[in-house]
Short mmCIF file of C-alpha atoms and ligand atoms in Angstrom, two decimals:
data_model
loop_
_atom_site.label_atom_id
_atom_site.label_comp_id
_atom_site.label_asym_id
_atom_site.label_seq_id
_atom_site.Cartn_x
_atom_site.Cartn_y
_atom_site.Cartn_z
CA MET A 11 -55.37 84.37 17.49
CA GLY A 12 -54.97 84.78 21.26
CA GLU A 13 -56.75 82.97 24.05
CA LEU A 14 -60.51 83.15 23.47
CA ILE A 15 -62.54 84.07 26.55
CA LEU A 16 -66.31 84.46 26.38
CA THR A 17 -67.73 86.61 29.17
CA THR A 18 -71.37 86.40 30.16
CA PHE A 19 -73.39 86.99 33.31
CA ASP A 20 -72.66 84.76 36.30
CA TRP A 21 -76.40 84.32 36.85
CA VAL A 22 -79.68 85.39 35.24
CA PRO A 23 -83.32 84.81 36.31
CA GLU A 24 -85.09 81.75 34.87
CA PRO A 25 -87.02 83.32 31.93
CA PRO A 26 -84.05 84.30 29.71
CA ARG A 27 -82.07 81.11 30.37
CA GLY A 28 -81.38 79.33 27.12
CA TYR A 29 -81.81 82.65 25.27
CA VAL A 30 -78.99 84.80 26.67
CA ARG A 31 -76.96 86.00 23.72
CA ASP A 32 -73.77 84.30 24.81
CA ILE A 33 -75.39 81.26 23.19
CA ARG A 34 -74.65 82.77 19.76
CA VAL A 35 -70.97 82.96 20.62
CA ARG A 36 -70.86 79.52 22.24
CA TRP A 37 -72.60 78.09 19.16
CA ALA A 38 -70.12 79.70 16.75
CA LEU A 39 -67.11 78.59 18.82
CA GLU A 40 -68.45 75.03 18.90
CA GLU A 41 -69.13 75.02 15.14
CA ALA A 42 -65.58 76.19 14.52
CA GLY A 43 -64.05 73.81 17.07
CA LEU A 44 -62.09 76.70 18.57
CA PRO A 45 -60.81 76.32 22.15
CA TYR A 46 -62.32 78.84 24.59
CA ARG A 47 -63.24 79.35 28.17
CA VAL A 48 -66.21 81.10 29.75
CA GLU A 49 -66.06 83.70 32.51
CA GLY A 50 -68.92 85.18 34.49
CA VAL A 51 -69.52 88.78 35.58
CA PRO A 52 -72.08 89.84 38.17
CA PHE A 53 -75.59 90.32 36.80
CA ARG A 54 -76.59 92.56 39.69
CA ASP A 55 -73.53 94.72 40.38
CA ARG A 56 -72.07 95.77 37.07
CA ASN A 57 -68.79 97.51 37.69
CA ALA A 58 -66.68 99.94 35.68
CA GLU A 59 -64.59 97.15 34.17
CA HIS A 60 -67.76 95.52 32.83
CA PHE A 61 -68.76 98.82 31.18
CA ALA A 62 -65.26 99.19 29.78
CA HIS A 63 -65.80 95.95 27.83
CA GLN A 64 -69.52 96.39 27.07
CA PRO A 65 -70.56 100.06 27.13
CA PHE A 66 -74.22 99.23 27.86
CA GLY A 67 -73.38 96.92 30.74
CA GLN A 68 -74.71 93.94 28.82
CA ALA A 69 -73.44 90.48 27.91
CA PRO A 70 -71.72 88.94 26.07
CA TRP A 71 -68.28 90.07 25.07
CA LEU A 72 -65.34 88.11 23.71
CA SER A 73 -61.64 88.54 24.40
CA ASP A 74 -59.24 87.34 21.76
CA GLY A 75 -55.87 87.91 23.42
CA ASP A 76 -55.79 91.66 24.08
CA ILE A 77 -58.69 92.41 21.69
CA SER A 78 -62.07 92.82 23.42
CA ILE A 79 -65.23 92.78 21.27
CA PHE A 80 -68.83 93.46 22.23
CA GLU A 81 -72.07 93.04 20.19
CA SER A 82 -72.91 89.47 19.24
CA GLY A 83 -72.88 90.35 15.51
CA ALA A 84 -69.41 91.86 15.70
CA ILE A 85 -68.17 88.90 17.73
CA LEU A 86 -69.48 86.47 15.13
CA LEU A 87 -67.91 88.45 12.30
CA HIS A 88 -64.62 88.30 14.19
CA LEU A 89 -64.93 84.55 14.65
CA GLY A 90 -65.84 84.23 10.98
CA GLN A 91 -62.34 85.42 10.17
CA LEU A 92 -60.92 82.55 12.21
CA SER A 93 -62.78 79.63 10.68
CA PRO A 94 -64.14 78.59 7.27
CA ALA A 95 -66.82 76.66 9.19
CA LEU A 96 -68.35 80.05 10.02
CA MET A 97 -67.74 82.14 6.92
CA PRO A 98 -67.67 80.92 3.31
CA ALA A 99 -64.42 81.57 1.47
CA ASP A 100 -65.72 82.63 -1.93
CA PRO A 101 -66.49 86.37 -2.22
CA ARG A 102 -70.11 86.06 -3.36
CA SER A 103 -71.15 83.69 -0.56
CA ARG A 104 -69.16 85.76 1.91
CA SER A 105 -71.11 88.88 0.96
CA GLU A 106 -74.32 86.92 1.31
CA ALA A 107 -73.33 85.74 4.79
CA ILE A 108 -72.51 89.31 5.84
CA GLU A 109 -75.71 90.82 4.43
CA TRP A 110 -77.86 88.14 6.08
CA LEU A 111 -76.01 88.56 9.35
CA PHE A 112 -77.00 92.24 9.32
CA ALA A 113 -80.51 91.37 8.14
CA ALA A 114 -80.93 89.03 11.11
CA LEU A 115 -79.98 91.80 13.53
CA ASN A 116 -81.08 94.98 11.84
CA SER A 117 -84.21 93.88 9.97
CA VAL A 118 -85.60 90.86 11.82
CA GLU A 119 -84.42 91.28 15.42
CA MET A 120 -85.27 94.97 15.36
CA ALA A 121 -88.89 93.86 14.75
CA SER A 122 -88.93 90.67 16.81
CA LEU A 123 -87.39 92.06 19.99
CA PRO A 124 -90.05 94.71 20.68
CA TRP A 125 -92.68 92.12 19.70
CA SER A 126 -91.35 89.67 22.29
CA LEU A 127 -91.14 92.40 24.93
CA PHE A 128 -94.83 93.13 24.39
CA ILE A 129 -95.54 89.43 24.97
CA PHE A 130 -93.23 89.21 28.00
CA SER A 131 -94.96 92.18 29.61
CA GLY A 132 -98.45 90.92 28.78
CA ASN A 133 -99.32 93.86 26.53
CA THR A 134 -100.92 91.91 23.71
CA GLY A 135 -104.49 93.07 24.09
CA ASP A 136 -106.61 94.59 21.35
CA THR A 137 -104.59 97.81 21.20
CA PRO A 138 -103.33 99.78 18.18
CA ILE A 139 -99.72 99.64 19.43
CA TRP A 140 -99.69 95.85 19.77
CA LYS A 141 -101.33 95.47 16.33
CA LEU A 142 -98.69 97.75 14.87
CA PHE A 143 -95.77 95.72 16.24
CA ASP A 144 -97.42 92.36 15.54
CA GLY A 145 -98.13 93.40 11.95
CA PHE A 146 -94.66 94.84 11.52
CA LEU A 147 -93.04 91.51 12.45
CA HIS A 148 -95.40 89.21 10.59
CA GLN A 149 -96.39 91.21 7.51
CA HIS A 150 -93.24 93.20 6.90
CA ARG A 151 -90.56 90.74 7.97
CA LEU A 152 -91.52 87.07 8.42
CA LYS A 153 -93.86 87.01 5.42
CA HIS A 154 -90.91 88.01 3.22
CA LEU A 155 -88.37 85.81 4.96
CA GLU A 156 -90.64 82.79 4.49
CA PRO A 157 -90.05 82.27 0.71
CA VAL A 158 -86.32 82.84 1.19
CA LEU A 159 -86.08 80.08 3.77
CA ALA A 160 -88.43 77.82 1.79
CA GLY A 161 -85.95 77.98 -1.09
CA ARG A 162 -82.65 77.23 0.64
CA GLN A 163 -81.23 75.23 3.48
CA TRP A 164 -78.83 77.92 4.73
CA LEU A 165 -78.73 81.63 3.99
CA ALA A 166 -75.36 81.83 2.26
CA GLY A 167 -75.04 78.43 0.63
CA SER A 168 -73.20 76.61 3.39
CA PHE A 169 -73.96 77.06 7.09
CA SER A 170 -72.45 80.32 8.40
CA VAL A 171 -72.58 82.95 11.14
CA ALA A 172 -75.63 84.38 9.36
CA ASP A 173 -77.56 81.21 10.21
CA ILE A 174 -76.47 81.31 13.83
CA LEU A 175 -77.85 84.82 14.19
CA MET A 176 -81.00 84.35 12.10
CA ALA A 177 -81.89 81.05 13.78
CA ASP A 178 -81.27 82.48 17.24
CA VAL A 179 -83.41 85.54 16.49
CA LEU A 180 -86.24 83.36 15.14
CA ARG A 181 -85.93 80.95 18.07
CA LEU A 182 -87.22 83.63 20.42
CA VAL A 183 -90.21 84.25 18.13
CA ASP A 184 -90.85 80.51 18.05
CA ARG A 185 -90.75 80.42 21.84
CA PHE A 186 -93.95 82.48 21.79
CA ASP A 187 -95.44 80.47 18.90
CA GLY A 188 -94.89 83.35 16.50
CA LEU A 189 -93.78 81.08 13.65
CA ALA A 190 -97.05 79.11 13.52
CA ASN A 191 -98.00 80.71 10.20
CA HIS A 192 -94.46 80.67 8.80
CA PRO A 193 -93.62 76.97 8.38
CA ALA A 194 -90.38 77.49 6.44
CA CYS A 195 -89.07 79.78 9.21
CA ARG A 196 -90.09 77.18 11.79
CA ASP A 197 -88.43 74.33 9.89
CA TYR A 198 -85.27 76.42 9.50
CA VAL A 199 -85.10 76.95 13.27
CA LYS A 200 -85.62 73.22 13.78
CA ARG A 201 -82.80 72.20 11.45
CA ALA A 202 -80.41 74.84 12.78
CA THR A 203 -81.03 73.96 16.42
CA ALA A 204 -80.70 70.22 15.67
CA ARG A 205 -77.01 70.81 14.98
CA PRO A 206 -74.82 69.24 17.70
CA SER A 207 -73.02 72.57 18.22
CA PHE A 208 -76.25 74.32 19.11
CA VAL A 209 -77.28 71.53 21.46
CA LYS A 210 -73.92 71.73 23.24
CA ALA A 211 -74.06 75.54 23.44
CA TYR A 212 -77.59 75.40 24.85
CA ASN A 213 -76.75 72.73 27.44
CA ASP A 214 -73.58 74.56 28.46
CA GLN A 215 -75.48 77.83 28.97
CA MET A 216 -78.15 76.11 31.05
CA ALA A 217 -75.45 74.35 33.13
CA HIS A 218 -73.57 77.64 33.61
CA PHE A 219 -76.62 79.35 35.16
CA ALA A 220 -77.67 76.24 37.11
CA LYS A 221 -74.21 76.14 38.68
CA ALA A 222 -74.76 79.70 39.92
CA ASP A 223 -78.05 78.63 41.56
CA ALA A 224 -76.25 75.84 43.37
CA ALA A 225 -73.39 78.07 44.60
N1 GSH B 321 -77.00 94.06 20.84
C1 GSH B 321 -76.40 93.31 21.93
C2 GSH B 321 -77.49 92.98 22.92
C3 GSH B 321 -76.95 92.34 24.16
C4 GSH B 321 -78.06 92.01 25.11
O1 GSH B 321 -79.23 92.43 24.97
N2 GSH B 321 -77.69 91.26 26.14
C5 GSH B 321 -78.66 90.92 27.16
C6 GSH B 321 -78.54 89.44 27.48
S1 GSH B 321 -79.15 88.50 26.12
C7 GSH B 321 -78.33 91.69 28.40
O2 GSH B 321 -77.18 91.95 28.69
N3 GSH B 321 -79.37 92.05 29.18
C8 GSH B 321 -79.21 92.75 30.39
C9 GSH B 321 -79.36 94.22 30.22
O3 GSH B 321 -79.65 94.70 29.11
O4 GSH B 321 -79.20 94.93 31.22
C10 GSH B 321 -75.73 92.04 21.38
O5 GSH B 321 -76.25 91.48 20.40
O6 GSH B 321 -74.70 91.62 21.91
#
Protein backbone atom coordinates (compact mmCIF):
# COMPACT_ATOMS: atom_id res chain seq x y z
CA MET A 1 0.00 0.00 0.00
CA GLY A 2 1.26 3.49 -0.88
CA GLU A 3 0.16 6.83 0.50
CA LEU A 4 -3.63 7.10 0.28
CA ILE A 5 -4.89 10.41 -1.10
CA LEU A 6 -8.60 11.05 -1.59
CA THR A 7 -9.33 13.79 -4.12
CA THR A 8 -12.65 15.59 -4.16
CA PHE A 9 -13.89 19.02 -5.22
CA ASP A 10 -12.50 22.03 -3.37
CA TRP A 11 -16.02 23.47 -3.13
CA VAL A 12 -19.58 22.52 -4.10
CA PRO A 13 -22.87 24.45 -3.77
CA GLU A 14 -24.94 23.87 -0.62
CA PRO A 15 -27.48 21.27 -1.86
CA PRO A 16 -25.10 18.32 -2.45
CA ARG A 17 -23.04 18.93 0.70
CA GLY A 18 -23.11 15.87 2.90
CA TYR A 19 -23.95 13.74 -0.17
CA VAL A 20 -20.88 14.17 -2.39
CA ARG A 21 -19.57 10.70 -3.13
CA ASP A 22 -16.23 11.26 -1.48
CA ILE A 23 -18.19 10.46 1.68
CA ARG A 24 -18.24 6.79 0.65
CA VAL A 25 -14.47 6.75 0.48
CA ARG A 26 -14.00 8.74 3.68
CA TRP A 27 -16.41 6.36 5.44
CA ALA A 28 -14.53 3.26 4.23
CA LEU A 29 -11.14 4.72 5.17
CA GLU A 30 -12.43 5.56 8.64
CA GLU A 31 -13.96 2.10 9.11
CA ALA A 32 -10.64 0.53 8.15
CA GLY A 33 -8.58 2.96 10.23
CA LEU A 34 -6.31 3.58 7.24
CA PRO A 35 -4.24 6.80 7.20
CA TYR A 36 -5.15 9.16 4.34
CA ARG A 37 -5.22 12.76 3.35
CA VAL A 38 -7.74 14.73 1.31
CA GLU A 39 -6.96 17.01 -1.61
CA GLY A 40 -9.28 19.38 -3.43
CA VAL A 41 -9.60 20.09 -7.16
CA PRO A 42 -11.49 23.04 -8.62
CA PHE A 43 -15.22 22.45 -9.04
CA ARG A 44 -15.53 25.16 -11.67
CA ASP A 45 -12.39 24.85 -13.79
CA ARG A 46 -11.72 21.18 -14.36
CA ASN A 47 -8.37 20.80 -16.05
CA ALA A 48 -6.78 18.06 -18.14
CA GLU A 49 -5.10 16.50 -15.10
CA HIS A 50 -8.50 16.15 -13.43
CA PHE A 51 -9.84 14.35 -16.52
CA ALA A 52 -6.75 12.15 -16.59
CA HIS A 53 -7.73 10.82 -13.15
CA GLN A 54 -11.53 10.87 -13.61
CA PRO A 55 -12.52 10.68 -17.30
CA PHE A 56 -15.92 12.33 -16.69
CA GLY A 57 -14.44 15.22 -14.73
CA GLN A 58 -16.19 14.06 -11.58
CA ALA A 59 -15.17 13.35 -7.99
CA PRO A 60 -13.93 11.39 -6.17
CA TRP A 61 -10.81 9.49 -7.05
CA LEU A 62 -8.27 7.78 -4.84
CA SER A 63 -4.50 7.54 -5.23
CA ASP A 64 -2.77 4.61 -3.62
CA GLY A 65 0.89 5.37 -4.29
CA ASP A 66 1.13 5.49 -8.08
CA ILE A 67 -2.24 3.75 -8.62
CA SER A 68 -5.13 6.13 -9.36
CA ILE A 69 -8.70 4.78 -9.15
CA PHE A 70 -11.98 6.43 -10.07
CA GLU A 71 -15.60 5.26 -9.50
CA SER A 72 -16.65 5.00 -5.87
CA GLY A 73 -17.48 1.28 -6.26
CA ALA A 74 -14.05 0.48 -7.67
CA ILE A 75 -12.39 2.55 -4.95
CA LEU A 76 -14.27 0.66 -2.25
CA LEU A 77 -13.38 -2.70 -3.80
CA HIS A 78 -9.75 -1.60 -3.79
CA LEU A 79 -9.95 -0.59 -0.13
CA GLY A 80 -11.69 -3.88 0.62
CA GLN A 81 -8.46 -5.61 -0.34
CA LEU A 82 -6.62 -3.59 2.29
CA SER A 83 -8.79 -4.26 5.32
CA PRO A 84 -10.90 -7.10 6.74
CA ALA A 85 -13.07 -4.38 8.32
CA LEU A 86 -14.36 -3.68 4.80
CA MET A 87 -14.48 -7.09 3.14
CA PRO A 88 -15.24 -10.43 4.82
CA ALA A 89 -12.49 -13.02 4.52
CA ASP A 90 -14.54 -16.15 3.86
CA PRO A 91 -15.34 -16.75 0.17
CA ARG A 92 -19.13 -16.99 0.50
CA SER A 93 -19.50 -13.74 2.45
CA ARG A 94 -16.99 -12.08 0.15
CA SER A 95 -19.10 -12.97 -2.89
CA GLU A 96 -22.15 -11.63 -1.09
CA ALA A 97 -20.39 -8.35 -0.34
CA ILE A 98 -19.34 -8.00 -3.98
CA GLU A 99 -22.77 -8.83 -5.40
CA TRP A 100 -24.50 -6.39 -3.03
CA LEU A 101 -21.95 -3.71 -3.81
CA PHE A 102 -22.90 -4.00 -7.48
CA ALA A 103 -26.59 -4.23 -6.59
CA ALA A 104 -26.33 -0.96 -4.66
CA LEU A 105 -24.84 0.79 -7.68
CA ASN A 106 -26.29 -1.00 -10.65
CA SER A 107 -29.77 -1.96 -9.43
CA VAL A 108 -30.71 0.55 -6.72
CA GLU A 109 -28.73 3.70 -7.55
CA MET A 110 -29.56 3.35 -11.24
CA ALA A 111 -33.22 3.73 -10.18
CA SER A 112 -32.80 6.14 -7.28
CA LEU A 113 -30.57 8.67 -9.01
CA PRO A 114 -32.99 9.60 -11.82
CA TRP A 115 -35.78 9.59 -9.21
CA SER A 116 -33.90 12.11 -7.06
CA LEU A 117 -33.08 14.25 -10.11
CA PHE A 118 -36.79 14.48 -10.88
CA ILE A 119 -37.36 15.68 -7.32
CA PHE A 120 -34.42 18.11 -7.41
CA SER A 121 -35.72 19.66 -10.61
CA GLY A 122 -39.32 19.82 -9.38
CA ASN A 123 -40.66 17.46 -12.03
CA THR A 124 -42.88 15.36 -9.79
CA GLY A 125 -46.27 16.39 -11.10
CA ASP A 126 -48.95 14.02 -12.33
CA THR A 127 -47.01 13.00 -15.43
CA PRO A 128 -46.47 9.53 -16.96
CA ILE A 129 -42.67 9.94 -16.87
CA TRP A 130 -42.58 10.76 -13.15
CA LYS A 131 -44.96 7.87 -12.38
CA LEU A 132 -42.72 5.56 -14.37
CA PHE A 133 -39.57 6.48 -12.44
CA ASP A 134 -41.34 6.62 -9.07
CA GLY A 135 -42.86 3.18 -9.67
CA PHE A 136 -39.57 1.80 -10.92
CA LEU A 137 -37.80 2.76 -7.69
CA HIS A 138 -40.53 1.80 -5.26
CA GLN A 139 -42.20 -1.21 -6.87
CA HIS A 140 -39.26 -2.78 -8.66
CA ARG A 141 -36.42 -2.02 -6.27
CA LEU A 142 -37.26 -0.88 -2.72
CA LYS A 143 -40.23 -3.24 -2.36
CA HIS A 144 -37.86 -6.17 -2.97
CA LEU A 145 -34.99 -4.77 -0.93
CA GLU A 146 -37.32 -4.31 2.04
CA PRO A 147 -37.61 -8.03 3.06
CA VAL A 148 -33.87 -8.49 2.56
CA LEU A 149 -33.05 -5.69 4.98
CA ALA A 150 -35.80 -6.76 7.40
CA GLY A 151 -34.05 -10.13 7.69
CA ARG A 152 -30.44 -9.11 8.32
CA GLN A 153 -28.42 -6.43 9.99
CA TRP A 154 -25.79 -6.13 7.24
CA LEU A 155 -25.85 -7.35 3.66
CA ALA A 156 -22.96 -9.81 3.79
CA GLY A 157 -23.03 -11.01 7.39
CA SER A 158 -20.62 -8.53 8.90
CA PHE A 159 -20.50 -4.84 7.96
CA SER A 160 -18.73 -4.35 4.60
CA VAL A 161 -18.21 -2.03 1.64
CA ALA A 162 -21.58 -3.24 0.35
CA ASP A 163 -23.27 -1.56 3.32
CA ILE A 164 -21.38 1.67 2.79
CA LEU A 165 -22.64 1.87 -0.77
CA MET A 166 -26.18 0.63 -0.15
CA ALA A 167 -26.67 2.89 2.88
CA ASP A 168 -25.27 5.90 1.04
CA VAL A 169 -27.51 5.26 -1.97
CA LEU A 170 -30.58 4.89 0.27
CA ARG A 171 -29.62 7.96 2.29
CA LEU A 172 -30.33 10.16 -0.71
CA VAL A 173 -33.76 8.56 -1.13
CA ASP A 174 -34.42 9.12 2.57
CA ARG A 175 -33.45 12.77 2.18
CA PHE A 176 -36.56 13.17 0.04
CA ASP A 177 -38.69 10.98 2.35
CA GLY A 178 -38.69 8.17 -0.18
CA LEU A 179 -38.27 5.47 2.47
CA ALA A 180 -41.49 6.35 4.33
CA ASN A 181 -43.17 3.14 3.13
CA HIS A 182 -40.05 0.99 3.47
CA PRO A 183 -39.34 0.88 7.22
CA ALA A 184 -36.64 -1.79 7.06
CA CYS A 185 -34.71 0.28 4.48
CA ARG A 186 -35.13 3.35 6.69
CA ASP A 187 -33.95 1.51 9.82
CA TYR A 188 -30.96 0.14 7.90
CA VAL A 189 -29.93 3.67 6.90
CA LYS A 190 -30.32 4.77 10.52
CA ARG A 191 -28.12 2.02 11.92
CA ALA A 192 -25.48 2.41 9.21
CA THR A 193 -25.25 6.17 9.60
CA ALA A 194 -25.11 5.88 13.41
CA ARG A 195 -21.68 4.29 13.04
CA PRO A 196 -18.92 6.62 14.32
CA SER A 197 -17.04 6.27 11.02
CA PHE A 198 -19.97 7.64 9.05
CA VAL A 199 -20.45 10.51 11.49
CA LYS A 200 -16.77 11.43 11.17
CA ALA A 201 -16.85 11.15 7.37
CA TYR A 202 -19.96 13.34 7.21
CA ASN A 203 -18.55 16.00 9.55
CA ASP A 204 -15.23 16.02 7.71
CA GLN A 205 -16.95 16.51 4.34
CA MET A 206 -19.08 19.35 5.69
CA ALA A 207 -15.98 20.98 7.26
CA HIS A 208 -14.03 20.58 4.00
CA PHE A 209 -16.64 22.54 2.01
CA ALA A 210 -17.22 25.07 4.80
CA LYS A 211 -13.49 25.81 4.82
CA ALA A 212 -13.73 26.67 1.11
CA ASP A 213 -16.56 29.14 1.86
CA ALA A 214 -14.40 30.85 4.45
CA ALA A 215 -11.33 31.08 2.18
N1 LIG B 1 -20.25 6.87 -10.75
C1 LIG B 1 -19.42 7.88 -10.13
C2 LIG B 1 -20.26 9.13 -9.96
C3 LIG B 1 -19.44 10.29 -9.48
C4 LIG B 1 -20.31 11.51 -9.30
O1 LIG B 1 -21.48 11.58 -9.75
N2 LIG B 1 -19.72 12.51 -8.68
C5 LIG B 1 -20.42 13.76 -8.50
C6 LIG B 1 -20.24 14.24 -7.07
S1 LIG B 1 -21.14 13.19 -5.99
C7 LIG B 1 -19.82 14.79 -9.42
O2 LIG B 1 -18.63 14.76 -9.68
N3 LIG B 1 -20.64 15.72 -9.90
C8 LIG B 1 -20.21 16.76 -10.76
C9 LIG B 1 -20.39 16.44 -12.20
O3 LIG B 1 -20.93 15.37 -12.54
O4 LIG B 1 -20.01 17.27 -13.02
C10 LIG B 1 -18.90 7.37 -8.78
O5 LIG B 1 -19.63 6.62 -8.12
O6 LIG B 1 -17.77 7.70 -8.40
